[in-house]
Coordinates of C-alpha atoms in Angstrom, one line a residue:
X1 CA 73.3 136.0 98.1
X2 CA 72.6 138.3 94.8
X3 CA 71.7 141.7 95.6
X4 CA 70.6 144.2 92.7
X5 CA 69.7 147.7 92.4
X6 CA 68.1 149.4 88.9
X7 CA 67.7 153.0 88.6
X8 CA 67.9 155.0 85.7
X9 CA 64.0 155.0 85.0
X10 CA 61.7 157.9 84.7
X11 CA 58.9 160.2 82.6
X12 CA 60.6 160.8 79.1
X13 CA 58.8 162.4 76.0
X14 CA 58.6 159.5 72.9
X15 CA 62.2 159.8 70.9
X16 CA 63.9 160.3 73.9
X17 CA 66.5 158.1 75.9
X18 CA 67.4 157.0 79.5
X19 CA 69.8 155.0 81.0
X20 CA 68.8 152.3 83.0
X21 CA 71.8 151.2 85.6
X22 CA 71.1 147.7 87.5
X23 CA 74.5 147.8 90.7
X24 CA 74.6 144.0 91.8
X25 CA 76.1 143.0 95.1
X26 CA 77.5 140.2 96.8
X27 CA 78.6 138.2 93.5
X28 CA 80.5 135.2 94.1
X29 CA 81.0 133.9 91.1
X30 CA 82.8 135.1 88.3
X31 CA 80.3 133.8 85.5
X32 CA 77.1 135.4 86.0
X33 CA 74.8 136.7 83.6
X34 CA 72.1 139.7 84.3
X35 CA 68.7 139.9 81.9
X36 CA 66.4 143.0 82.2
X37 CA 63.1 142.2 81.8
X38 CA 59.6 144.4 81.5
X39 CA 56.2 144.0 82.7
X40 CA 53.6 146.8 81.9
X41 CA 50.4 146.6 83.5
X42 CA 47.6 143.7 81.9
X43 CA 51.3 142.1 80.3
X44 CA 53.0 139.2 81.1
X45 CA 57.0 140.3 82.5
X46 CA 59.2 139.5 79.0
X47 CA 62.9 139.8 78.2
X48 CA 64.1 142.9 77.0
X49 CA 67.8 141.9 76.7
X50 CA 70.8 139.7 78.7
X51 CA 74.7 140.0 79.3
X52 CA 76.8 137.4 80.2
X53 CA 80.4 139.1 82.4
X54 CA 82.9 136.2 80.2
X55 CA 80.8 135.5 77.1
X56 CA 79.2 138.1 74.3
X57 CA 77.5 134.3 72.8
X58 CA 74.6 134.6 75.3
X59 CA 73.5 138.2 74.5
X60 CA 69.9 138.7 73.1
X61 CA 67.3 141.3 72.6
X62 CA 63.4 141.6 72.3
X63 CA 63.0 141.6 68.6
X64 CA 61.1 145.3 69.3
X65 CA 63.8 146.9 70.4
X66 CA 66.4 146.0 68.0
X67 CA 68.4 148.7 66.8
X68 CA 67.3 150.6 70.0
X69 CA 68.6 149.1 72.9
X70 CA 72.0 148.0 74.3
X71 CA 73.3 146.3 77.2
X72 CA 76.5 146.9 78.0
X73 CA 78.4 145.7 81.5
X74 CA 81.2 147.1 83.2
X75 CA 83.0 144.1 85.2
X76 CA 85.3 145.5 87.5
X77 CA 81.7 147.4 89.2
X78 CA 79.2 144.6 88.9
X79 CA 77.0 146.8 87.0
X80 CA 75.2 146.3 83.5
X81 CA 73.6 149.2 81.8
X82 CA 70.1 149.2 79.3
X83 CA 71.2 152.4 77.3
X84 CA 67.7 152.4 75.7
X85 CA 66.8 155.2 72.6
X86 CA 64.3 156.0 70.1
X87 CA 61.3 155.2 73.1
X88 CA 57.8 154.2 72.0
X89 CA 55.3 154.8 74.3
X90 CA 55.0 150.8 74.6
X91 CA 58.3 150.8 76.1
X92 CA 56.5 152.0 78.8
X93 CA 56.7 149.1 81.9
X94 CA 58.2 148.1 85.2
X95 CA 62.0 147.5 84.1
X96 CA 63.9 144.8 86.3
X97 CA 67.6 143.1 86.0
X98 CA 67.6 140.2 87.9
X99 CA 70.9 137.5 88.2
X100 CA 71.5 133.7 86.7
X101 CA 74.6 132.3 85.6
X102 CA 73.8 132.4 82.0
X103 CA 71.3 134.4 79.7
X104 CA 68.0 132.9 79.3
X105 CA 64.4 135.1 77.7
X106 CA 62.7 133.2 80.7
X107 CA 61.9 134.6 83.7
X108 CA 61.5 131.4 85.7
X109 CA 65.2 131.2 85.3
X110 CA 66.5 134.2 87.3
X111 CA 66.0 133.3 90.9
X112 CA 67.6 137.0 92.0
X113 CA 65.4 140.0 91.3
X114 CA 65.6 144.0 92.2
X115 CA 63.1 145.6 92.6
X116 CA 62.1 147.9 89.8
X117 CA 62.5 150.4 87.9
X118 CA 59.2 152.4 86.4
X119 CA 59.9 154.0 82.6
X120 CA 57.2 155.8 81.5
X121 CA 57.4 157.3 77.8
X122 CA 55.5 159.6 76.6
X123 CA 53.5 160.5 73.7

């Protein structure tokens, strides 16, 4: 059973940066994917980014974060990072990481989820 723990959220001014971390434990296979999702109050959960452990082909970014967010991984540590630059108030949400066997933008495809970390961007 894969366990995921997010960290790195917080309060930041617009234009600032945060780096989120997703630490995975209990990973049984080398081939896996970690997706980043976010959910703002009153809105549906949306896929932000995703990265696979063995290939870059599946990597994706939500259109609104392209050029600002960068996903990376450290396979040896089973940790995935989401570097968020030029943060905007619209980025305010609870951010979750989730594990699957390959990247997908759809939350329903992911079975293992972290608890989430709050990101708040003030104007």
